Short mmCIF file of C-alpha atoms and ligand atoms in Angstrom, two decimals:
data_model
loop_
_atom_site.label_atom_id
_atom_site.label_comp_id
_atom_site.label_asym_id
_atom_site.label_seq_id
_atom_site.Cartn_x
_atom_site.Cartn_y
_atom_site.Cartn_z
CA MET Z 76 173.47 132.11 94.73
CA LYS Z 77 170.47 131.40 92.59
CA LEU Z 78 169.94 128.14 90.77
CA GLU Z 79 167.16 127.78 88.29
CA LEU Z 80 165.77 124.91 86.25
CA ARG Z 81 163.72 125.95 83.24
CA GLY Z 82 161.53 123.60 81.24
CA ILE Z 83 163.53 120.48 82.07
CA THR Z 84 162.31 117.43 80.19
CA LYS Z 85 163.92 114.03 80.60
CA ARG Z 86 162.72 110.94 78.76
CA PHE Z 87 163.65 107.29 79.15
CA GLY Z 88 162.68 105.77 75.79
CA ASP Z 89 159.11 106.91 75.23
CA PHE Z 90 158.49 107.43 78.96
CA THR Z 91 158.67 111.03 80.14
CA ALA Z 92 160.07 111.10 83.68
CA ASN Z 93 160.36 114.90 83.85
CA ASP Z 94 157.99 117.05 81.82
CA ARG Z 95 158.93 120.74 81.42
CA ILE Z 96 159.83 121.25 85.07
CA ASP Z 97 160.63 124.71 86.43
CA LEU Z 98 162.33 125.08 89.81
CA LEU Z 99 164.04 127.96 91.58
CA VAL Z 100 166.48 127.38 94.44
CA GLU Z 101 167.88 130.30 96.42
CA SER Z 102 170.53 130.76 99.12
CA GLY Z 103 169.41 130.57 102.70
CA THR Z 104 166.24 128.63 101.97
CA VAL Z 105 165.07 125.05 102.19
CA HIS Z 106 163.24 124.04 99.04
CA ALA Z 107 161.26 120.84 99.45
CA LEU Z 108 160.66 118.76 96.35
CA LEU Z 109 157.65 116.70 97.31
CA GLY Z 110 156.24 113.81 95.34
CA GLU Z 111 155.20 110.19 95.59
CA ASN Z 112 157.56 107.37 94.75
CA GLY Z 113 158.13 107.40 91.00
CA ALA Z 114 157.08 111.05 90.56
CA GLY Z 115 160.45 111.91 88.99
CA LYS Z 116 162.27 113.61 91.88
CA SER Z 117 165.56 111.70 91.70
CA THR Z 118 165.61 111.99 87.92
CA LEU Z 119 165.32 115.76 88.14
CA MET Z 120 168.12 116.02 90.67
CA ASN Z 121 170.31 113.71 88.61
CA VAL Z 122 169.81 116.10 85.70
CA LEU Z 123 170.74 119.01 87.94
CA PHE Z 124 173.83 117.17 89.20
CA GLY Z 125 175.08 116.40 85.70
CA LEU Z 126 174.42 112.67 85.92
CA TYR Z 127 171.74 112.74 83.19
CA ASP Z 128 171.50 114.93 80.10
CA ALA Z 129 168.18 116.72 79.84
CA ASP Z 130 166.32 116.27 76.57
CA GLU Z 131 165.01 119.80 76.80
CA GLY Z 132 165.34 122.82 79.05
CA GLU Z 133 168.19 124.61 80.72
CA VAL Z 134 169.95 125.15 84.04
CA LEU Z 135 170.84 128.71 85.06
CA LEU Z 136 173.29 129.68 87.74
CA ASN Z 137 172.93 133.29 88.87
CA ASP Z 138 170.98 133.90 85.64
CA GLU Z 139 173.74 132.46 83.43
CA PRO Z 140 173.02 129.22 81.50
CA VAL Z 141 175.34 126.41 82.53
CA VAL Z 142 175.89 122.90 81.21
CA PHE Z 143 177.12 120.20 83.56
CA ALA Z 144 178.72 117.38 81.64
CA GLY Z 145 179.10 115.34 84.83
CA PRO Z 146 179.01 115.57 88.64
CA GLY Z 147 182.52 117.07 88.57
CA ASP Z 148 181.15 120.14 86.77
CA ALA Z 149 178.20 120.39 89.14
CA MET Z 150 180.48 120.19 92.19
CA ALA Z 151 182.84 122.78 90.75
CA ALA Z 152 179.82 125.08 90.43
CA GLY Z 153 179.05 124.57 94.13
CA ILE Z 154 176.41 121.88 94.02
CA GLY Z 155 176.59 118.94 96.40
CA MET Z 156 174.35 115.88 96.46
CA VAL Z 157 173.75 113.22 99.09
CA HIS Z 158 172.28 110.20 97.32
CA GLN Z 159 169.75 107.75 98.70
CA HIS Z 160 172.54 105.20 98.84
CA PHE Z 161 175.65 106.53 100.48
CA MET Z 162 178.87 106.38 98.54
CA LEU Z 163 181.35 105.87 101.36
CA VAL Z 164 184.27 103.45 101.52
CA HIS Z 165 183.49 101.41 104.62
CA PRO Z 166 186.93 100.33 105.87
CA PHE Z 167 188.25 103.91 105.54
CA THR Z 168 188.07 106.70 108.09
CA VAL Z 169 185.89 109.78 107.81
CA ALA Z 170 188.83 112.00 106.84
CA GLU Z 171 190.02 109.49 104.23
CA ASN Z 172 186.56 109.43 102.69
CA VAL Z 173 186.41 113.20 102.61
CA MET Z 174 189.81 113.34 100.94
CA LEU Z 175 188.72 110.75 98.34
CA GLY Z 176 185.75 112.96 97.52
CA HIS Z 177 188.19 115.60 96.36
CA GLU Z 178 189.72 113.56 93.57
CA ASP Z 179 187.94 115.51 90.87
CA VAL Z 180 187.82 118.86 92.63
CA THR Z 181 189.77 121.77 91.23
CA GLY Z 182 190.44 125.17 92.76
CA PRO Z 183 190.92 126.37 96.31
CA ALA Z 184 188.60 123.82 97.95
CA LYS Z 185 190.78 120.86 96.93
CA LEU Z 186 192.11 118.92 99.91
CA LEU Z 187 195.62 117.69 99.29
CA ASP Z 188 196.48 115.59 102.28
CA LEU Z 189 195.02 113.67 105.18
CA GLU Z 190 196.00 116.30 107.75
CA ALA Z 191 194.09 118.96 105.82
CA ALA Z 192 191.13 116.59 105.47
CA ARG Z 193 191.09 115.90 109.21
CA ALA Z 194 191.20 119.61 109.99
CA LYS Z 195 188.37 120.25 107.53
CA VAL Z 196 186.20 117.52 109.03
CA ARG Z 197 186.82 118.89 112.52
CA GLU Z 198 185.99 122.44 111.43
CA ILE Z 199 182.71 121.53 109.69
CA SER Z 200 181.72 119.09 112.42
CA GLU Z 201 182.18 121.76 115.09
CA ARG Z 202 180.47 124.50 113.12
CA PHE Z 203 177.29 122.45 112.68
CA ASN Z 204 177.47 120.23 115.78
CA PHE Z 205 177.80 117.10 113.66
CA ASN Z 206 179.70 115.26 116.35
CA VAL Z 207 181.77 113.31 113.83
CA ASP Z 208 185.31 112.15 114.64
CA PRO Z 209 187.62 112.50 111.59
CA ASP Z 210 189.43 109.30 112.56
CA ALA Z 211 186.37 107.11 113.05
CA VAL Z 212 186.08 104.22 110.62
CA ILE Z 213 182.89 104.46 108.51
CA GLU Z 214 181.66 100.92 109.18
CA ASP Z 215 181.70 101.58 112.94
CA LEU Z 216 179.39 104.59 112.60
CA PRO Z 217 175.60 104.46 112.85
CA VAL Z 218 173.69 105.30 109.68
CA GLY Z 219 172.81 108.81 110.84
CA ALA Z 220 176.50 109.64 111.37
CA GLN Z 221 177.43 108.15 107.97
CA GLN Z 222 174.92 110.50 106.43
CA ARG Z 223 176.53 113.44 108.21
CA VAL Z 224 179.85 112.33 106.68
CA GLU Z 225 178.24 112.58 103.24
CA ILE Z 226 177.10 116.09 104.11
CA ILE Z 227 180.61 116.97 105.32
CA LYS Z 228 181.99 115.66 102.02
CA ALA Z 229 179.72 118.03 100.13
CA LEU Z 230 180.41 121.00 102.39
CA SER Z 231 184.16 120.43 102.23
CA ARG Z 232 183.91 121.10 98.52
CA ASP Z 233 182.33 124.46 99.29
CA ALA Z 234 178.85 123.41 98.21
CA SER Z 235 176.44 126.32 98.36
CA VAL Z 236 173.57 124.16 97.12
CA LEU Z 237 173.02 120.88 98.92
CA ILE Z 238 170.64 118.27 97.49
CA LEU Z 239 169.42 115.63 99.92
CA ASP Z 240 167.61 112.77 98.18
CA GLU Z 241 165.13 111.07 100.56
CA PRO Z 242 167.61 111.51 103.40
CA THR Z 243 165.35 110.19 106.14
CA ALA Z 244 164.46 106.85 104.54
CA VAL Z 245 167.26 105.15 106.47
CA LEU Z 246 166.92 107.08 109.74
CA THR Z 247 165.12 106.49 113.01
CA PRO Z 248 162.64 109.19 114.07
CA GLN Z 249 165.25 110.68 116.44
CA GLU Z 250 167.96 110.72 113.76
CA THR Z 251 165.43 112.34 111.46
CA ASP Z 252 164.87 115.15 113.95
CA GLU Z 253 168.63 115.64 114.24
CA LEU Z 254 168.98 115.83 110.47
CA LEU Z 255 166.16 118.35 110.18
CA GLY Z 256 167.97 120.46 112.79
CA ILE Z 257 171.12 120.31 110.66
CA VAL Z 258 169.15 121.34 107.59
CA ARG Z 259 167.90 124.41 109.45
CA ASP Z 260 171.44 125.31 110.57
CA LEU Z 261 172.77 124.96 107.03
CA ARG Z 262 170.03 127.21 105.74
CA ASP Z 263 170.76 129.78 108.42
CA ALA Z 264 174.41 129.71 107.36
CA GLY Z 265 173.30 130.61 103.81
CA THR Z 266 173.23 127.23 102.06
CA ALA Z 267 170.44 126.48 99.62
CA VAL Z 268 169.06 123.09 100.59
CA VAL Z 269 166.93 120.97 98.28
CA LEU Z 270 165.12 118.38 100.36
CA ILE Z 271 163.62 115.55 98.34
CA THR Z 272 160.98 113.60 100.16
CA HIS Z 273 157.54 112.06 100.08
CA LYS Z 274 157.06 112.61 103.80
CA LEU Z 275 154.73 115.49 104.63
CA ARG Z 276 155.78 115.73 108.26
CA GLU Z 277 159.35 116.65 107.21
CA VAL Z 278 158.28 119.14 104.61
CA LYS Z 279 156.15 120.95 107.13
CA ALA Z 280 158.96 120.92 109.69
CA VAL Z 281 161.71 122.61 107.62
CA ALA Z 282 160.64 123.80 104.20
CA ASP Z 283 160.49 127.47 103.22
CA THR Z 284 159.24 126.69 99.71
CA ILE Z 285 157.49 123.58 98.48
CA THR Z 286 157.25 122.33 94.92
CA VAL Z 287 155.04 119.33 94.37
CA ILE Z 288 155.56 117.05 91.40
CA ARG Z 289 153.28 114.30 90.22
CA ARG Z 290 153.96 111.96 87.28
CA GLY Z 291 156.88 114.06 86.13
CA LYS Z 292 155.07 117.41 86.16
CA VAL Z 293 155.02 120.30 88.60
CA VAL Z 294 151.44 120.29 89.88
CA GLY Z 295 151.78 123.17 92.27
CA THR Z 296 153.72 125.03 94.89
CA ALA Z 297 152.64 125.39 98.49
CA GLU Z 298 153.46 127.29 101.64
CA PRO Z 299 154.75 125.35 104.64
CA THR Z 300 151.63 126.48 106.46
CA ALA Z 301 149.55 124.22 104.18
CA SER Z 302 147.99 121.32 106.08
CA GLN Z 303 149.19 117.76 105.61
CA GLU Z 304 145.86 116.96 103.96
CA GLU Z 305 146.29 119.78 101.43
CA LEU Z 306 149.83 118.69 100.61
CA ALA Z 307 148.76 115.06 100.32
CA SER Z 308 145.96 115.80 97.93
CA LEU Z 309 148.28 117.94 95.81
CA MET Z 310 150.80 115.12 95.81
CA VAL Z 311 148.39 112.38 94.81
CA GLY Z 312 145.78 114.39 92.95
CA ARG Z 313 142.81 113.79 95.18
CA ALA Z 314 141.66 113.92 98.77
CA VAL Z 315 143.20 111.26 100.97
CA THR Z 316 142.67 109.91 104.43
CA MET Z 317 145.62 108.83 106.51
CA ARG Z 318 143.67 106.29 108.50
CA VAL Z 319 142.84 102.67 107.96
CA ASP Z 320 139.26 101.87 108.87
CA LYS Z 321 139.20 98.75 110.93
CA ASP Z 322 137.29 97.23 113.82
CA GLU Z 323 138.84 95.96 117.00
CA ALA Z 324 140.68 92.68 116.40
CA LYS Z 325 139.08 89.50 117.66
CA PRO Z 326 142.10 87.28 118.14
CA GLY Z 327 141.51 83.54 118.31
CA GLU Z 328 143.94 80.68 118.84
CA THR Z 329 147.68 81.04 118.30
CA MET Z 330 148.27 80.45 114.60
CA LEU Z 331 152.00 81.04 114.31
CA SER Z 332 154.50 80.38 117.03
CA VAL Z 333 158.13 81.36 116.49
CA ASP Z 334 160.69 80.13 118.96
CA GLY Z 335 164.33 81.26 119.03
CA LEU Z 336 164.59 81.59 115.25
CA THR Z 337 168.17 82.35 114.27
CA VAL Z 338 169.83 83.03 110.93
CA VAL Z 339 173.59 83.33 110.46
CA ASP Z 340 174.68 84.62 107.06
CA GLU Z 341 177.48 83.28 104.86
CA ALA Z 342 179.97 85.68 106.44
CA GLY Z 343 179.16 84.24 109.86
CA ILE Z 344 177.23 87.33 110.99
CA VAL Z 345 174.10 86.72 113.05
CA GLN Z 346 171.31 88.44 111.11
CA LEU Z 347 168.41 87.03 113.10
CA ASP Z 348 169.15 86.46 116.73
CA GLY Z 349 166.88 84.12 118.65
CA VAL Z 350 163.57 85.71 117.70
CA SER Z 351 160.44 84.47 119.50
CA PHE Z 352 156.83 85.63 119.17
CA ASP Z 353 153.29 84.38 118.56
CA VAL Z 354 150.62 85.61 116.19
CA LYS Z 355 147.00 84.70 116.78
CA ALA Z 356 144.33 84.05 114.18
CA GLY Z 357 142.50 87.31 113.46
CA GLU Z 358 145.24 89.72 114.48
CA ILE Z 359 147.84 91.83 112.71
CA LEU Z 360 151.33 91.87 114.14
CA ALA Z 361 153.31 94.67 112.52
CA ILE Z 362 157.09 94.52 112.56
CA ALA Z 363 158.64 97.96 112.83
CA GLY Z 364 162.28 98.89 112.52
CA VAL Z 365 164.78 100.80 110.44
CA GLN Z 366 165.36 98.72 107.32
CA GLY Z 367 168.19 96.23 107.58
CA ASN Z 368 167.62 95.11 111.16
CA GLY Z 369 166.69 91.51 110.40
CA GLN Z 370 163.20 91.98 109.02
CA THR Z 371 164.07 90.47 105.63
CA GLU Z 372 165.85 87.51 107.25
CA LEU Z 373 162.82 86.89 109.49
CA THR Z 374 160.36 86.65 106.59
CA GLU Z 375 162.80 84.63 104.52
CA ALA Z 376 163.39 82.19 107.36
CA LEU Z 377 159.65 81.78 107.95
CA LEU Z 378 159.12 81.02 104.26
CA GLY Z 379 162.08 78.68 104.00
CA ILE Z 380 163.87 80.94 101.50
CA VAL Z 381 166.91 80.95 103.77
CA PRO Z 382 167.69 78.07 106.16
CA SER Z 383 167.48 78.86 109.85
CA ASP Z 384 170.44 77.96 112.03
CA ALA Z 385 168.46 77.49 115.22
CA GLY Z 386 164.92 77.71 116.53
CA SER Z 387 161.63 76.83 114.90
CA ALA Z 388 158.35 78.14 113.56
CA THR Z 389 155.07 76.32 114.01
CA LEU Z 390 152.04 77.11 111.85
CA ASP Z 391 148.72 75.84 113.15
CA GLY Z 392 150.44 73.13 115.17
CA GLU Z 393 152.76 71.98 112.41
CA VAL Z 394 156.49 72.76 112.33
CA ILE Z 395 157.28 74.53 109.06
CA THR Z 396 160.97 75.17 109.66
CA GLY Z 397 163.07 73.08 107.30
CA LYS Z 398 160.25 72.46 104.82
CA ALA Z 399 160.45 73.44 101.15
CA ILE Z 400 159.08 76.88 100.21
CA LYS Z 401 156.38 75.43 98.02
CA ASP Z 402 155.14 73.12 100.78
CA ILE Z 403 155.11 76.00 103.26
CA LEU Z 404 153.08 78.14 100.86
CA MET Z 405 150.66 75.29 100.24
CA SER Z 406 150.17 74.71 103.95
CA GLY Z 407 148.29 77.99 104.09
CA LEU Z 408 150.85 80.76 104.01
CA GLY Z 409 150.40 83.75 101.72
CA PHE Z 410 153.36 85.96 100.89
CA VAL Z 411 153.53 89.48 99.51
CA PRO Z 412 157.25 90.04 98.93
CA GLU Z 413 159.29 93.14 99.52
CA ASP Z 414 160.37 93.45 95.90
CA ARG Z 415 157.39 92.58 93.75
CA THR Z 416 159.27 92.91 90.45
CA GLU Z 417 161.94 90.49 91.63
CA ASP Z 418 159.98 87.97 93.68
CA GLY Z 419 156.29 88.71 93.16
CA ILE Z 420 155.61 88.57 89.47
CA VAL Z 421 157.17 87.33 86.26
CA ALA Z 422 157.07 90.56 84.28
CA PRO Z 423 157.03 89.19 80.72
CA MET Z 424 154.19 86.78 81.53
CA THR Z 425 150.53 87.65 81.13
CA ILE Z 426 148.35 88.67 84.04
CA ALA Z 427 146.41 85.41 83.67
CA ASN Z 428 149.55 83.32 84.01
CA ASN Z 429 150.91 85.35 86.91
CA LEU Z 430 147.72 84.66 88.79
CA ILE Z 431 148.41 80.90 88.76
CA LEU Z 432 152.20 81.00 89.14
CA ASP Z 433 152.63 78.23 91.70
CA ILE Z 434 149.46 76.32 91.02
CA HIS Z 435 149.32 76.05 87.22
CA ASP Z 436 150.03 72.33 87.45
CA ARG Z 437 147.02 71.65 89.66
CA LYS Z 438 143.33 71.18 89.18
CA PRO Z 439 141.35 72.92 87.83
CA TYR Z 440 144.02 74.79 85.84
CA SER Z 441 145.62 71.63 84.57
CA ARG Z 442 144.08 68.22 83.91
CA GLY Z 443 146.11 65.16 83.06
CA GLY Z 444 149.10 67.40 82.44
CA VAL Z 445 147.19 69.65 80.03
CA LEU Z 446 146.61 73.33 80.80
CA GLN Z 447 143.00 74.45 80.73
CA PRO Z 448 143.09 77.93 79.12
CA LYS Z 449 139.36 78.52 79.49
CA VAL Z 450 139.38 77.87 83.22
CA ILE Z 451 142.53 79.94 83.65
CA ALA Z 452 141.01 82.89 81.76
CA GLU Z 453 137.75 82.66 83.68
CA GLU Z 454 139.55 82.70 87.04
CA ALA Z 455 141.81 85.52 85.90
CA ARG Z 456 138.88 87.69 84.87
CA LYS Z 457 137.25 87.10 88.24
CA HIS Z 458 140.40 88.11 90.11
CA VAL Z 459 141.08 91.14 87.95
CA GLU Z 460 137.58 92.36 88.70
CA GLN Z 461 137.67 91.60 92.44
CA PHE Z 462 141.03 93.23 92.92
CA ASP Z 463 140.36 96.12 90.60
CA VAL Z 464 143.44 95.52 88.45
CA ARG Z 465 143.42 98.25 85.80
CA ALA Z 466 144.49 96.46 82.65
CA THR Z 467 143.39 96.42 79.02
CA SER Z 468 143.12 92.62 79.04
CA ILE Z 469 144.19 89.58 81.06
CA GLU Z 470 146.63 88.83 78.24
CA GLN Z 471 148.57 92.05 78.92
CA THR Z 472 152.07 91.40 80.28
CA THR Z 473 152.21 92.04 84.01
CA GLY Z 474 155.41 94.04 83.61
CA SER Z 475 153.55 96.68 81.60
CA LEU Z 476 151.18 97.47 84.49
CA SER Z 477 151.80 100.31 86.94
CA GLY Z 478 153.36 99.37 90.30
CA GLY Z 479 150.01 99.57 92.08
CA ASN Z 480 148.36 97.23 89.60
CA GLN Z 481 151.26 94.79 89.73
CA GLN Z 482 150.85 94.68 93.49
CA LYS Z 483 147.14 93.98 93.06
CA VAL Z 484 148.02 90.99 90.88
CA VAL Z 485 150.29 89.66 93.65
CA LEU Z 486 147.56 90.18 96.25
CA ALA Z 487 144.91 88.59 94.03
CA ARG Z 488 147.06 85.50 93.67
CA GLU Z 489 148.11 85.25 97.31
CA LEU Z 490 144.75 86.07 98.87
CA SER Z 491 142.61 83.89 96.68
CA ARG Z 492 143.50 80.68 98.45
CA PRO Z 493 142.43 80.10 102.04
CA LEU Z 494 145.19 81.43 104.29
CA LYS Z 495 146.20 80.66 107.85
CA LEU Z 496 148.98 83.23 107.77
CA LEU Z 497 149.66 86.20 105.52
CA ILE Z 498 153.13 87.75 105.50
CA ALA Z 499 153.30 91.08 103.69
CA SER Z 500 156.59 92.88 103.40
CA ASN Z 501 156.41 96.63 102.73
CA PRO Z 502 153.18 95.90 100.84
CA THR Z 503 152.56 99.48 99.76
CA ARG Z 504 156.07 100.66 98.93
CA GLY Z 505 156.05 102.75 95.80
CA LEU Z 506 152.28 102.65 95.37
CA ASP Z 507 149.97 105.58 94.79
CA VAL Z 508 147.60 106.45 97.59
CA GLY Z 509 144.55 104.91 95.93
CA SER Z 510 146.32 101.56 95.71
CA ILE Z 511 147.62 101.91 99.27
CA GLU Z 512 144.08 102.23 100.60
CA PHE Z 513 143.00 99.23 98.58
CA VAL Z 514 145.90 97.06 99.76
CA HIS Z 515 145.29 98.05 103.40
CA LYS Z 516 141.60 97.16 103.12
CA ARG Z 517 142.37 93.73 101.71
CA ILE Z 518 144.91 93.04 104.44
CA VAL Z 519 142.41 93.98 107.16
CA ALA Z 520 139.77 91.84 105.41
CA GLU Z 521 142.16 88.90 105.57
CA ARG Z 522 142.55 89.45 109.31
CA ASP Z 523 138.81 89.69 109.78
CA GLY Z 524 138.44 86.47 107.83
CA GLY Z 525 140.47 84.76 110.56
CA ALA Z 526 144.01 84.71 109.20
CA ALA Z 527 147.02 85.66 111.27
CA VAL Z 528 148.81 88.55 109.58
CA ILE Z 529 152.40 89.76 109.77
CA ILE Z 530 153.16 93.12 108.18
CA VAL Z 531 156.74 94.27 107.85
CA SER Z 532 157.00 97.95 107.12
CA ALA Z 533 159.67 100.61 107.23
CA GLU Z 534 156.95 103.29 107.33
CA LEU Z 535 155.99 103.96 110.93
CA ASP Z 536 152.68 105.52 109.81
CA GLU Z 537 151.74 102.28 108.10
CA VAL Z 538 152.75 100.18 111.11
CA VAL Z 539 150.66 102.29 113.47
CA ALA Z 540 147.68 102.35 111.12
CA LEU Z 541 147.51 98.59 110.57
CA ALA Z 542 148.86 96.96 113.70
CA ASP Z 543 146.97 95.28 116.50
CA ARG Z 544 150.38 94.77 118.12
CA ILE Z 545 153.77 96.17 117.14
CA ALA Z 546 157.03 94.23 117.40
CA VAL Z 547 160.14 96.38 117.04
CA MET Z 548 163.31 94.88 115.56
CA TYR Z 549 166.84 96.10 116.14
CA HIS Z 550 170.07 94.31 115.23
CA GLY Z 551 168.29 91.04 114.46
CA ARG Z 552 166.30 90.93 117.68
CA ILE Z 553 162.82 91.83 118.78
CA VAL Z 554 163.41 94.50 121.40
CA GLY Z 555 159.79 94.72 122.46
CA ILE Z 556 156.17 94.06 121.53
CA VAL Z 557 153.91 97.01 122.27
CA PRO Z 558 150.33 98.17 121.63
CA PRO Z 559 149.60 100.31 118.53
CA ASP Z 560 148.86 103.45 120.57
CA THR Z 561 152.48 103.56 121.82
CA ASP Z 562 153.82 107.06 121.19
CA ARG Z 563 156.24 107.67 118.33
CA ASP Z 564 159.10 108.73 120.60
CA THR Z 565 159.03 105.43 122.44
CA LEU Z 566 158.85 103.51 119.17
CA GLY Z 567 161.71 105.60 117.83
CA LEU Z 568 163.89 104.86 120.84
CA MET Z 569 163.14 101.16 120.47
CA MET Z 570 164.02 101.33 116.77
CA ALA Z 571 167.35 102.89 117.74
CA GLY Z 572 168.03 100.04 120.14
CA ALA Z 573 167.86 102.20 123.27
CA HIS Z 574 165.44 99.83 124.97
CA ASP Z 575 167.66 96.86 124.13
CA GLU Z 576 170.78 98.46 125.58
CA GLU Z 577 169.01 99.41 128.78
CA GLU Z 578 168.00 95.81 129.27
CA ALA Z 579 171.50 94.58 128.58
CA ALA Z 580 173.07 97.09 130.94
N1 ADP O 812 167.23 104.96 84.21
C1 ADP O 812 165.91 104.83 84.04
N2 ADP O 812 165.40 104.17 82.98
C2 ADP O 812 164.07 104.06 82.79
N3 ADP O 812 163.14 104.58 83.61
C3 ADP O 812 163.58 105.24 84.69
C4 ADP O 812 164.98 105.41 84.97
N4 ADP O 812 165.10 106.12 86.10
C5 ADP O 812 163.86 106.38 86.52
N5 ADP O 812 162.94 105.87 85.67
C6 ADP O 812 161.49 105.97 85.79
O1 ADP O 812 161.17 107.33 85.93
C7 ADP O 812 160.15 107.51 86.91
C8 ADP O 812 160.62 108.48 87.98
O2 ADP O 812 161.64 107.86 88.74
P1 ADP O 812 162.39 108.63 89.91
O3 ADP O 812 162.91 109.92 89.40
O4 ADP O 812 163.38 107.69 90.47
O5 ADP O 812 161.22 108.88 90.92
P2 ADP O 812 161.25 109.39 92.45
O6 ADP O 812 162.67 109.74 92.79
O7 ADP O 812 160.32 110.55 92.50
O8 ADP O 812 160.73 108.24 93.27
C9 ADP O 812 159.81 106.13 87.44
O9 ADP O 812 158.64 105.67 86.78
C10 ADP O 812 161.00 105.30 87.07
O10 ADP O 812 160.62 103.97 86.85
MG1 MG O 813 163.90 108.90 94.25
#
């Protein structure tokens, strides 16, 4: 089996997401497609899987041009894809899900009944040590097992090419190692695996061939023996350091004290379960955890975005629980949200106006109910310069900036008032490395200026680089608070809840 992409170009309007990309995928190899967030990896694979039509270029299967009008065609040709978001029906069993996946399959691979589906799941699970029970209900399975069900779905359709799109984003470090083991086994059994990732560690661990794309273009190929630094500079286009330069923290008084904070969602499920911790002035507490373990609820409860059902938070001696968001922000809390396009900026508004979002009605921006455009522009220019926002003018709409520059606008706004506490949620997600360094520096500067800082991050590397202390969350609880030099295995076990269960046992 040989699958080839030649000169694939895919445009969205006048934006070119894939620019004349060539890629060759062969049986029995792992081909890593490496690139930063937004490089165009998913777009390319969606073209390959028949989800998008390419504007130019062709796909060849064993040297014959093929056209996939939809995923059904791609699957019939032996291509399987595991998306970033799983497509499983939660109340159904593994075997039922596998059978459902055969609705549009034709030919000998088609599974006709549940018995056949169960047998198929058992066979694949045993062959690759997946340890998946055909009768288990999806919603009872951990994320790593759900992902293996997606892989089984693809293999049950006789996929000889398997595309995994950022498969480790939702996994703990241990689950990641297990998955990489499975990828090796699949390769050894003759499958062509395309591993899409921006994580260098994974590429080095399993790839036979590496193609690096940047801004929609192939910028090079590399051998797995290349160093992480070489791969990183290929990926981002310049030399990068993985470290954050910072001095030892000099923690002062307790700035934030959280006591038994609890959030129950509308369905009655406890999302945040009696969380207690302190953060001192001048220190960074990083919250680690696989996404979806209560981190979002914690920040939202602290900010008053969601009401808390029990417990309290005290900022500099004053209880903030139960107050309005605006009052909490004005009492000295800065917030860099998880989703900057949704919660951080108003895209159609100018940079100048985004910089005064919550304070436009105050002095000096407004006097006697009248906006002061000169003052606003002056302040905006100052911030744009200080935070190195790359824009043509302060009148440019914020939505037209790159992700990194949008994030700088958010930081400029949030960090330009005196803060007691900064909460930053995945502050560098989707940013290029240059912007990441900048954001990290500003966060450390805020700490050194005496603010208490909470960073929530799904990237363990970021947690370790920034933290003075690390709190690990699992199932809505803090399972431990540990120093930043704690080894990754221990952190990984905590992220998987192992620590928690030991305590409970
Ligand atoms: N359906 C779409 N419409 C418009 N732009 C898109 C669409 N899908 C992706 N893009 C843009 O194309 C670029 C590449 O996206 P994507 O392929 O998802 O990147 P990656 O998977 O490497 O993170 C991004 O700038 C993204 O905003
Ligand atoms: Mg993607």
